[in-house]
């Protein structure tokens, strides 16, 4: 390209700025139509009200149970806190598992059905920006739901049992699940012509990721251990744990297990069992102090140094791995969706950013009376 | 320097699984033209337009928009072209100005230019008073005009309009036609399709008649007409009672250049005679002269402009006949 041609070519943003601008374009449009009116506001209010009610209900049930008997009144508050945290986390997770795919499963197929997709694709907007914008717009409301629930979850900080970091972990898991399952919906939406089919397949996939992986894992373990004859001879065999890396439920249970005190002690041991560790630390559970931090104790009630247990056994093994896996899945599916909305045979041309024959194009367009675009300010 | 065509296709072919939708279409549309693609439904018009609009890759052949190869650089083509599909939806839940604003952003129109640009476009398509209305409240004709406006947000050199008048009532059709003429006056090149030739005939500088994926005839309507009709059709109005008209018709029948002669009902003492005539302007002048000399009271003598419907049927009919023969 000659220097003259470069001078005449319209000034372009950097690829990143252009991409972000395009994503914002799609988001603005989607949010204009989604957030208009009172519907979004009312739904969010109902959702938060429901969460608050649930938190209160858990308090009513768990407060007398924890303070009565067992002489554990010092831990009672922490137990109430972790109970509320557990129920709220699981409830939110289940809801997100339903809502995130529903928000995205029509994003592309609805445009096909309403015959608006051709208009969108025949603009110079990059397919990647269209897809990412659609995903972001659909998830914006879900993210709002997740983040808006933080103040309610933060009630547990008054009781103890769960710390700020636990809430952060819970948020990370919820957001990763929203992004991962949202991308599943988007992918089917781009793959299939009909929104109905996309929705059905999306939920089947979500079921497979949650209940499906759990069932396969459990059966695998049962059969693997049966074949060794009798039971519990030698080390327990496990199914490949990677099976559970797409399972949002395991991630959330892992986050919850960090807040467990003895009365809810089943989750950590179950999670450890998934990885073939024998669980029992001597069968004694945890002791919690006033701040709500719990520590494993041995038979004599002495605290066990977490380092001697090894990093594998503590909570935090699953949620980070599963969150990362879900985000990676989301990236892969988004790229796949992007390729799906490109008209077949057009991929090579769309990838190129700076056209070779630009030199004569620009001069010709000036002849034809075209005003070159001036995207210097947006 | 030779003119770069705004639209050029060479041997364009598009094959779906078992069906040849476009079978070697060559088009050449110069700057500022309103060019019509005419053909029955399923003739390959929409497929051709979709290829030009970078929504389909051709099986074979080349397509260029303002000289840019469509397959190699679709993004650049999209910046120079506005496309209105034959069937499309609008985003119901947006206001009219938001709809145009969205597409203006898609085409990277700078923020400071958008408000005035949207006002101008709404003015052009006559929707200024609907600026804040929701798109779903617009009538079909208004939606059609809104979609037309969306093709203009980035001031493209070329508009590709697939059946812009389909489904519109006569009044809305006229409005659409007036808008297209105005746009042509603004220097836009317009490629427009229709399955009805007369709809295009009046405004198009050139047409291509397409059927079964092939261009059967192309050029100006007058050229096509001339190539179809060895003989011109004369409309001769004769003053007097029907007897006088009969006499004139009989006299015309004796002329070797005149073919079929037929009466058309007259009024106010004038009878119209239509006669097929084999000859150009000079022969027509001498026929008129001889007719007046022979004492016939001629008050009108014109060569009938083409009946486009007839041309269209003739062209597509001929092609069918050829195919059957082959």
XYZ file of C-alpha atoms in Angstrom:
704
model
C 0.000 0.000 0.000
C 1.374 3.421 -0.855
C 1.676 6.165 1.697
C -0.891 8.127 -0.242
C -3.416 5.378 0.182
C -2.824 5.232 3.889
C -3.414 8.929 4.161
C -6.705 8.651 2.324
C -8.010 5.627 4.117
C -10.510 6.518 6.836
C -9.093 6.567 10.337
C -9.957 3.385 12.183
C -10.138 2.704 15.865
C -7.939 0.046 17.285
C -9.501 -3.381 16.965
C -10.234 -3.496 20.685
C -11.973 -0.130 20.810
C -13.971 -0.968 17.735
C -14.993 -4.259 19.282
C -16.021 -2.691 22.587
C -17.981 -0.022 20.737
C -19.843 -2.672 18.773
C -20.613 -4.687 21.886
C -21.923 -1.531 23.526
C -24.125 -0.882 20.493
C -25.827 -4.249 20.826
C -26.114 -3.880 24.582
C -27.679 -0.439 24.400
C -30.273 -1.702 21.959
C -31.071 -4.839 23.932
C -31.228 -3.056 27.252
C -33.418 -0.333 25.793
C -36.035 -2.917 25.032
C -35.501 -5.206 28.023
C -35.276 -2.685 30.800
C -38.029 -0.417 29.574
C -41.052 -0.015 31.758
C -41.533 -1.394 35.201
C -41.298 -5.080 34.457
C -37.578 -5.490 35.105
C -37.831 -3.379 38.243
C -40.799 -5.305 39.642
C -39.244 -8.697 38.902
C -36.064 -7.724 40.685
C -38.045 -6.454 43.685
C -39.999 -9.687 43.910
C -36.811 -11.703 43.657
C -35.080 -9.770 46.420
C -38.179 -9.894 48.584
C -38.262 -13.642 48.170
C -34.599 -13.938 49.155
C -35.182 -11.813 52.253
C -38.172 -13.949 53.226
C -36.143 -17.118 52.805
C -33.330 -15.705 54.930
C -35.839 -14.819 57.633
C -37.452 -18.250 57.427
C -34.107 -20.001 57.842
C -33.403 -17.791 60.828
C -36.725 -18.691 62.449
C -36.066 -22.400 61.983
C -32.388 -22.552 62.829
C -32.203 -20.086 65.731
C -34.084 -22.213 68.314
C -32.510 -25.429 67.047
C -28.988 -24.170 67.485
C -29.423 -22.450 70.825
C -31.242 -25.302 72.501
C -29.253 -28.166 73.974
C -25.781 -29.447 73.134
C -24.280 -26.648 75.166
C -23.056 -25.044 71.997
C -24.541 -21.624 72.460
C -21.252 -19.966 71.671
C -21.479 -21.299 68.148
C -25.209 -20.823 67.779
C -24.917 -17.506 66.038
C -22.366 -18.827 63.583
C -24.584 -21.788 62.833
C -27.513 -19.537 62.057
C -25.243 -17.535 59.780
C -23.965 -20.512 57.877
C -27.452 -21.972 57.589
C -28.735 -18.765 56.019
C -25.705 -18.621 53.743
C -26.226 -22.201 52.634
C -29.889 -21.846 51.828
C -29.504 -18.503 50.078
C -26.566 -19.761 48.011
C -28.326 -22.916 46.884
C -31.545 -21.062 46.148
C -29.733 -18.451 44.076
C -27.741 -21.094 42.248
C -30.847 -23.043 41.262
C -32.554 -19.865 40.107
C -29.569 -18.755 38.048
C -29.400 -22.208 36.486
C -32.920 -21.649 35.214
C -32.760 -17.971 34.359
C -29.372 -17.589 32.646
C -30.060 -20.114 29.850
C -33.576 -18.774 29.386
C -32.202 -15.277 28.908
C -29.852 -16.323 26.120
C -31.570 -19.252 24.399
C -33.568 -16.930 22.125
C -30.925 -14.316 21.461
C -30.009 -15.374 17.939
C -32.872 -17.687 16.999
C -35.472 -15.033 17.837
C -33.747 -12.700 15.417
C -33.936 -15.448 12.827
C -37.603 -16.049 13.539
C -38.434 -12.365 13.413
C -36.259 -11.995 10.311
C -34.120 -9.268 11.763
C -30.853 -11.196 11.650
C -30.080 -10.435 7.998
C -30.390 -6.721 8.661
C -27.959 -7.033 11.532
C -25.472 -9.254 9.728
C -25.376 -7.053 6.662
C -23.941 -4.235 8.758
C -20.158 -3.963 9.067
C -20.399 -5.101 12.675
C -18.126 -8.061 13.443
C -19.915 -11.320 14.178
C -17.844 -11.624 17.337
C -19.120 -8.288 18.589
C -22.701 -9.241 17.802
C -22.431 -12.486 19.733
C -20.573 -11.043 22.715
C -22.950 -8.090 22.832
C -25.940 -10.397 22.822
C -24.478 -12.555 25.579
C -23.552 -9.536 27.674
C -26.944 -7.908 27.213
C -28.801 -11.080 28.122
C -26.611 -11.634 31.156
C -26.743 -8.018 32.304
C -30.031 -8.570 34.063
C -28.896 -11.883 35.545
C -25.748 -10.208 36.832
C -27.898 -7.468 38.313
C -29.930 -10.119 40.139
C -26.806 -11.756 41.490
C -25.140 -8.553 42.601
C -28.316 -7.028 44.011
C -28.623 -9.990 46.347
C -25.272 -9.253 48.013
C -26.775 -7.019 50.723
C -29.207 -9.761 51.708
C -26.477 -12.383 51.773
C -24.370 -9.962 53.799
C -26.820 -10.394 56.705
C -24.852 -13.513 57.550
C -21.865 -11.333 58.416
C -23.811 -10.205 61.490
C -24.240 -13.787 62.649
C -20.829 -15.045 61.698
C -20.349 -18.462 60.201
C -19.615 -17.023 56.773
C -16.995 -14.425 56.023
C -16.689 -11.735 53.377
C -14.433 -14.061 51.417
C -17.116 -16.743 51.450
C -19.540 -14.251 49.923
C -16.937 -13.291 47.330
C -16.486 -16.962 46.427
C -20.237 -17.412 46.222
C -20.466 -14.436 43.859
C -17.670 -15.769 41.683
C -19.419 -19.121 41.373
C -22.794 -17.542 40.602
C -21.305 -15.261 37.950
C -19.299 -18.078 36.379
C -22.410 -20.264 36.287
C -24.423 -17.432 34.713
C -21.775 -16.888 32.034
C -21.247 -20.606 31.367
C -24.896 -21.587 31.145
C -25.722 -18.355 29.319
C -23.162 -19.295 26.677
C -24.782 -22.723 26.348
C -28.102 -21.037 25.585
C -26.468 -18.661 23.119
C -24.738 -21.503 21.331
C -27.928 -23.475 20.781
C -29.662 -20.275 19.789
C -27.085 -19.705 17.069
C -27.055 -23.364 16.053
C -30.790 -23.962 15.725
C -33.404 -22.095 13.756
C -36.168 -22.351 16.332
C -36.066 -20.795 19.764
C -38.203 -23.596 21.149
C -35.727 -26.265 20.074
C -32.841 -24.149 21.349
C -34.500 -23.747 24.741
C -35.243 -27.452 25.098
C -31.707 -28.476 24.161
C -30.246 -25.826 26.439
C -32.111 -27.148 29.456
C -31.245 -30.729 28.565
C -27.598 -29.680 28.486
C -27.900 -27.855 31.803
C -29.498 -30.956 33.314
C -26.677 -33.074 31.936
C -24.108 -30.714 33.431
C -25.694 -30.792 36.876
C -27.679 -33.934 37.604
C -26.160 -35.836 34.691
C -22.537 -35.485 35.737
C -23.479 -36.245 39.338
C -25.315 -39.427 38.375
C -22.552 -40.631 36.056
C -19.975 -39.916 38.725
C -21.872 -41.771 41.430
C -22.582 -44.819 39.265
C -18.987 -44.871 38.079
C -17.788 -44.944 41.674
C -20.264 -47.644 42.650
C -19.291 -49.908 39.768
C -15.568 -49.286 40.129
C -15.670 -50.290 43.771
C -17.941 -53.255 43.226
C -15.602 -54.840 40.715
C -12.889 -55.020 43.342
C -15.035 -57.559 45.175
C -16.580 -57.045 48.567
C -16.419 -53.532 49.793
C -13.758 -51.172 50.905
C -10.827 -53.396 50.198
C -7.804 -51.313 49.440
C -7.978 -47.698 48.412
C -11.344 -46.523 47.174
C -11.488 -46.039 43.437
C -13.032 -42.872 42.089
C -14.455 -41.678 38.850
C -12.446 -39.030 36.962
C -13.087 -35.861 38.899
C -12.962 -33.767 35.747
C -16.497 -35.005 35.157
C -17.604 -32.661 37.894
C -15.729 -29.643 36.578
C -18.848 -28.455 34.776
C -21.121 -29.089 37.736
C -22.325 -25.819 39.289
C -23.815 -27.656 42.256
C -20.471 -29.077 43.379
C -18.909 -25.617 43.127
C -21.550 -24.071 45.338
C -21.429 -26.927 47.852
C -17.703 -26.380 48.031
C -18.187 -22.704 48.833
C -20.798 -23.600 51.424
C -18.620 -26.256 52.997
C -16.155 -23.569 54.036
C -18.787 -22.163 56.387
C -19.795 -25.454 57.911
C -19.823 -25.961 61.588
C -20.333 -29.394 63.098
C -24.083 -29.464 62.846
C -23.920 -29.203 59.094
C -20.739 -31.175 58.743
C -21.754 -33.469 55.920
C -20.786 -31.414 52.934
C -17.024 -31.185 53.378
C -16.722 -34.868 54.007
C -18.879 -35.655 50.999
C -16.807 -33.409 48.766
C -13.631 -34.951 50.069
C -15.140 -38.353 49.413
C -15.636 -37.417 45.790
C -11.864 -37.297 45.468
C -11.309 -40.590 47.229
C -10.008 -39.103 50.465
C -11.091 -40.810 53.608
C -12.853 -38.076 55.295
C -13.144 -38.346 58.914
C -10.256 -36.441 60.439
C -10.917 -38.763 63.323
C -14.626 -38.221 63.112
C -14.784 -35.141 65.172
C -15.751 -32.227 63.046
C -15.036 -28.640 63.656
C -14.954 -26.081 66.369
C -15.953 -22.528 65.740
C -14.871 -19.421 67.608
C -16.810 -16.202 68.114
C -15.737 -14.723 64.828
C -17.346 -17.650 63.074
C -14.092 -19.175 61.855
C -14.224 -22.919 62.178
C -11.313 -25.238 62.612
C -11.103 -29.011 62.468
C -10.549 -30.674 65.817
C -9.280 -34.111 66.736
C -10.729 -36.687 69.114
C -9.588 -34.787 72.149
C -11.064 -31.539 70.930
C -7.695 -30.016 70.086
C -7.522 -27.973 66.934
C -5.778 -29.586 64.025
C -3.314 -27.533 62.084
C -4.803 -27.218 58.603
C -1.347 -27.685 57.079
C -1.136 -31.221 58.383
C -4.356 -32.095 56.620
C -2.859 -30.923 53.391
C -4.255 -28.377 50.983
C -6.297 -30.979 49.169
C -8.717 -31.507 51.962
C -9.692 -27.971 52.776
C -12.625 -26.321 51.104
C -11.806 -24.350 47.984
C -10.656 -27.248 45.838
C -13.725 -27.395 43.639
C -15.218 -23.968 43.253
C -12.206 -22.346 41.626
C -11.672 -25.215 39.197
C -15.331 -25.362 38.261
C -15.612 -21.590 37.841
C -12.583 -21.535 35.566
C -13.921 -24.468 33.549
C -17.301 -22.787 33.124
C -15.691 -19.579 31.904
C -13.534 -21.544 29.446
C -16.629 -23.372 28.215
C -18.315 -19.995 27.778
C -15.437 -18.680 25.682
C -15.409 -21.766 23.451
C -19.170 -21.692 22.935
C -19.147 -17.966 22.207
C -16.514 -18.416 19.526
C -18.532 -21.307 18.096
C -21.688 -19.160 18.075
C -19.803 -16.421 16.302
C -18.827 -18.807 13.538
C -22.379 -20.039 13.272
C -23.849 -16.645 12.443
C -21.339 -15.930 9.708
C -22.836 -16.812 6.333
C -21.115 -19.941 5.027
C -18.237 -19.157 2.733
C -17.750 -15.651 4.140
C -15.368 -16.433 6.948
C -12.134 -15.652 5.170
C -13.312 -12.244 4.046
C -14.657 -11.233 7.429
C -11.468 -11.969 9.247
C -9.445 -9.498 7.246
C -9.360 -6.092 8.824
C -7.549 -3.985 6.316
C -8.467 -4.655 2.743
C -5.617 -4.888 0.278
C -7.084 -2.903 -2.605
C -8.075 0.034 -0.427
C -6.014 2.489 -2.444
C -8.237 2.755 -5.484
C -11.408 2.052 -3.539
C -11.235 5.256 -1.614
C -10.631 7.405 -4.650
C -13.469 5.753 -6.458
C -15.859 6.188 -3.609
C -15.074 9.873 -3.624
C -16.058 9.959 -7.304
C -19.292 8.190 -6.542
C -20.173 10.787 -3.979
C -19.714 8.652 -0.927
C -18.714 10.492 2.180
C -16.053 8.338 3.823
C -16.947 7.359 7.337
C -15.338 9.423 10.007
C -15.422 7.297 13.100
C -13.108 9.544 15.075
C -15.670 10.278 17.739
C -18.295 8.045 19.205
C -10.915 6.679 -17.158
C -13.657 4.154 -17.563
C -16.567 4.289 -15.205
C -16.461 1.796 -12.372
C -19.805 0.064 -12.198
C -21.527 0.255 -8.838
C -22.743 -3.291 -9.280
C -21.078 -5.836 -11.473
C -21.515 -9.570 -11.578
C -19.800 -11.992 -13.881
C -21.193 -15.453 -14.389
C -22.755 -15.538 -10.951
C -23.904 -19.036 -9.973
C -25.566 -20.167 -6.789
C -26.458 -23.785 -6.345
C -28.495 -25.047 -3.447
C -28.400 -28.754 -2.779
C -30.137 -29.925 -5.920
C -31.328 -26.679 -7.371
C -29.692 -23.997 -9.435
C -31.041 -20.746 -8.009
C -28.787 -18.469 -10.027
C -27.340 -19.828 -13.255
C -24.774 -17.393 -14.565
C -26.062 -13.884 -14.044
C -24.149 -10.959 -15.541
C -25.128 -7.502 -14.390
C -23.610 -4.098 -14.966
C -25.087 -1.130 -13.177
C -23.511 2.281 -13.567
C -23.449 5.101 -11.010
C -26.767 6.844 -10.422
C -28.891 4.238 -12.139
C -32.124 2.807 -10.866
C -31.788 -0.730 -12.049
C -34.626 -3.207 -11.864
C -34.414 -6.951 -11.489
C -37.660 -8.355 -12.744
C -38.808 -11.900 -12.744
C -41.409 -14.236 -11.352
C -41.119 -15.483 -7.792
C -38.249 -17.932 -7.476
C -36.416 -16.550 -10.486
C -33.205 -15.898 -8.553
C -33.611 -12.187 -7.829
C -33.420 -12.529 -4.070
C -30.465 -14.902 -4.242
C -28.586 -12.507 -6.509
C -29.285 -9.637 -4.134
C -28.243 -11.634 -1.097
C -24.943 -12.421 -2.746
C -24.410 -8.729 -3.420
C -25.421 -7.959 0.165
C -22.679 -10.343 1.407
C -25.194 -12.685 2.999
C -24.521 -15.601 0.670
C -21.371 -16.834 -0.952
C -21.788 -17.595 -4.649
C -21.039 -21.111 -5.862
C -19.171 -19.648 -8.809
C -18.653 -16.346 -10.519
C -17.721 -12.933 -9.223
C -19.632 -10.017 -7.799
C -18.370 -6.507 -7.224
C -19.877 -3.545 -5.430
C -18.195 -0.261 -6.352
C -15.392 -2.404 -7.675
C -14.831 -4.297 -4.422
C -15.052 -8.078 -4.684
C -17.937 -9.138 -2.468
C -16.452 -12.396 -1.277
C -12.995 -11.057 -0.482
C -13.974 -7.976 1.474
C -17.558 -8.148 2.725
C -17.048 -5.585 5.500
C -15.930 -2.909 3.056
C -18.849 -3.795 0.765
C -21.277 -3.419 3.649
C -20.010 0.089 4.312
C -20.934 1.103 0.765
C -24.241 -0.668 0.472
C -27.623 -0.573 2.179
C -29.729 -3.699 1.994
C -33.446 -4.135 2.478
C -34.543 -7.793 2.357
C -37.825 -8.954 0.874
C -38.967 -10.305 4.204
C -37.730 -8.737 7.369
C -38.803 -7.939 10.852
C -38.320 -4.845 12.904
C -37.415 -4.674 16.560
C -40.873 -4.061 17.953
C -39.868 -2.786 21.313
C -37.808 0.141 20.054
C -38.893 3.627 19.157
C -38.471 4.773 15.584
C -35.502 7.017 16.345
C -33.906 4.333 18.515
C -34.196 1.872 15.669
C -32.324 4.169 13.326
C -29.875 5.111 16.056
C -29.096 1.431 16.583
C -28.274 0.877 12.946
C -26.324 4.126 12.774
C -24.165 2.783 15.604
C -23.835 -0.525 13.788
C -22.471 1.398 10.816
C -20.121 3.363 13.061
C -21.746 6.716 12.402
C -20.182 9.178 14.858
C -22.388 10.084 17.806
C -22.468 13.789 17.040
C -23.760 13.186 13.521
C -26.513 10.769 14.456
C -29.316 13.082 15.688
C -29.340 15.332 12.629
C -28.873 12.376 10.323
C -31.883 10.597 11.857
C -34.027 13.714 11.499
C -33.032 14.054 7.851
C -33.781 10.430 7.101
C -37.169 10.584 8.793
C -37.871 13.645 6.704
C -36.958 11.818 3.490
C -39.180 8.840 4.218
C -41.974 10.937 5.684
C -41.887 9.602 9.223
C -40.855 12.764 11.058
C -44.024 12.823 13.108
C -43.468 9.215 14.177
C -40.043 9.792 15.647
C -40.996 8.701 19.172
C -43.563 6.080 18.220
C -42.845 2.430 18.880
C -41.979 0.535 15.729
C -44.740 -1.982 16.410
C -47.374 0.732 16.052
C -46.338 1.557 12.476
C -48.386 0.458 9.505
C -46.891 -1.864 6.944
C -46.108 0.987 4.573
C -44.437 2.952 7.344
C -42.336 -0.029 8.385
C -41.276 -0.430 4.796
C -40.192 3.197 4.717
C -38.456 2.844 8.072
C -36.541 -0.135 6.751
C -35.638 1.938 3.708
C -34.394 4.684 6.031
C -32.221 2.171 7.863
C -30.429 1.356 4.618
C -29.432 5.012 4.382
C -27.903 5.670 7.792
C -24.346 5.358 6.524
C -24.948 7.281 3.311
C -24.116 4.339 1.043
C -23.490 4.628 -2.681
C -25.706 1.641 -3.424
C -29.122 0.585 -2.197
C -30.192 -3.010 -2.704
C -33.944 -3.158 -2.254
C -35.634 -6.512 -2.548
C -39.302 -6.037 -3.451
C -39.671 -2.741 -1.596
C -43.264 -2.348 -2.758
C -44.523 -5.830 -2.021
C -47.586 -5.956 0.151
C -48.226 -2.244 -0.075
C -51.473 -0.623 -1.093
C -51.421 1.489 -4.274
C -51.004 4.728 -2.404
C -48.058 3.408 -0.399
C -46.521 2.085 -3.614
C -46.669 5.504 -5.151
C -45.089 6.988 -2.044
C -42.330 4.404 -2.133
C -41.697 5.123 -5.800
C -41.484 8.847 -5.148
C -38.973 8.256 -2.363
C -36.846 6.071 -4.616
C -36.868 8.740 -7.293
C -35.846 11.336 -4.736
C -33.007 9.108 -3.561
C -31.907 8.600 -7.123
C -31.903 12.372 -7.467
C -29.531 12.461 -4.496
C -27.083 10.374 -6.488
C -27.754 6.952 -5.032
C -27.493 3.943 -7.247
C -30.477 1.714 -6.639
C -30.837 -1.962 -7.432
C -34.476 -2.836 -6.974
C -36.383 -6.022 -7.617
C -39.983 -6.756 -8.348
C -42.060 -9.495 -9.843
C -44.151 -6.871 -11.562
C -42.442 -5.102 -14.424
C -44.817 -2.133 -14.743
C -44.063 -1.218 -11.161
C -40.453 -0.622 -12.125
C -40.826 0.415 -15.718
C -41.631 3.987 -15.036
C -38.654 4.805 -12.868
C -35.929 2.390 -13.927
C -33.095 3.433 -16.187
C -32.464 -0.211 -16.916
C -33.883 -3.579 -16.126
C -32.815 -7.171 -16.275
C -35.556 -9.698 -16.765
C -34.648 -12.839 -14.887
C -36.207 -16.240 -14.912
C -34.909 -19.618 -13.822
C -31.710 -18.002 -12.618
C -30.818 -16.523 -16.005
C -30.940 -13.004 -17.392
C -33.280 -13.239 -20.362
C -33.071 -9.612 -21.444
C -31.330 -6.588 -20.072
C -31.020 -2.940 -20.968
C -33.379 -0.018 -20.937
C -37.044 -0.847 -21.176
C -37.165 0.831 -24.566
C -34.349 -1.369 -25.862
C -36.005 -4.493 -24.619
C -39.240 -3.415 -26.153
C -37.576 -2.742 -29.477
C -35.818 -6.070 -29.490
C -39.109 -7.810 -28.818
C -41.283 -6.011 -31.256
C -40.299 -6.065 -34.881
C -43.342 -3.866 -35.422
C -44.447 -0.851 -33.469
C -47.988 -0.417 -32.275
C -49.661 2.731 -33.623
C -52.556 4.412 -31.921
C -54.511 6.472 -34.410
C -57.499 8.544 -33.345
C -59.932 9.308 -36.124
C -62.643 11.965 -35.974
C -66.143 11.022 -37.089
C -68.736 8.302 -36.682
C -67.827 4.600 -36.596
C -68.258 4.399 -40.372
C -65.437 6.880 -40.861
C -63.300 4.819 -38.538
C -64.153 1.659 -40.458
C -63.135 3.347 -43.661
C -59.866 4.452 -42.106
C -59.229 0.941 -40.797
C -59.934 -0.544 -44.222
C -57.594 1.960 -45.787
C -54.888 1.078 -43.275
C -55.354 -2.599 -44.053
C -54.306 -2.037 -47.609
C -50.929 -0.661 -46.552
C -48.289 -3.380 -46.854
C -46.488 -2.225 -43.707
C -49.596 -2.445 -41.551
C -50.347 -5.709 -39.848
C -53.350 -6.393 -37.652
C -55.798 -3.545 -37.308
C -58.332 -3.316 -34.553
C -60.808 -0.790 -33.247
C -60.870 0.363 -29.741
C -63.957 2.034 -28.397
C -64.006 5.739 -28.955
C -65.741 8.633 -27.292
C -66.797 12.203 -28.126
C -66.885 11.364 -31.791
C -63.344 10.066 -31.841
C -62.545 6.421 -32.567
C -59.205 4.889 -31.711
C -57.630 2.409 -34.072
C -54.650 0.321 -33.084
C -52.486 -1.008 -35.850
C -49.304 -3.014 -35.840
C -46.839 -1.203 -38.040
C -43.535 -2.381 -39.408
C -41.353 0.668 -39.758
C -39.470 3.452 -38.041
C -40.180 7.130 -37.595
C -39.786 8.039 -41.298
C -42.225 5.351 -42.409
C -44.668 6.439 -39.727
C -44.486 10.049 -40.938
C -45.212 9.051 -44.528
C -48.078 6.825 -43.379
C -49.613 9.774 -41.517
C -49.115 11.978 -44.552
C -50.751 9.471 -46.883
C -53.590 8.942 -44.446
C -54.377 12.642 -44.266
C -54.080 12.917 -48.051
C -56.629 10.117 -48.371
C -59.074 12.310 -46.477
C -59.180 10.646 -43.087
C -59.689 13.020 -40.183
C -56.740 12.033 -38.008
C -56.711 13.818 -34.667
C -54.158 11.631 -32.892
C -51.216 9.595 -34.118
C -48.829 8.067 -31.585
C -46.665 5.064 -31.192
C -47.974 3.186 -28.182
C -45.484 2.967 -25.358
C -44.853 -0.550 -24.245
C -47.309 -2.487 -22.237
C -44.797 -3.744 -19.755
C -46.880 -6.587 -18.514
C -47.024 -7.816 -22.070
C -43.263 -7.530 -22.549
C -42.659 -9.426 -19.381
C -44.973 -12.262 -20.339
C -43.500 -12.331 -23.796
C -39.920 -12.586 -22.561
C -40.522 -15.183 -19.895
C -42.937 -17.012 -22.204
C -40.363 -17.136 -24.990
C -37.818 -18.574 -22.600
C -40.251 -21.258 -21.517
C -40.976 -22.052 -25.148
C -37.266 -22.298 -25.958
C -36.738 -24.572 -23.024
C -39.536 -26.824 -24.074
C -38.211 -26.920 -27.601
C -34.761 -27.838 -26.345
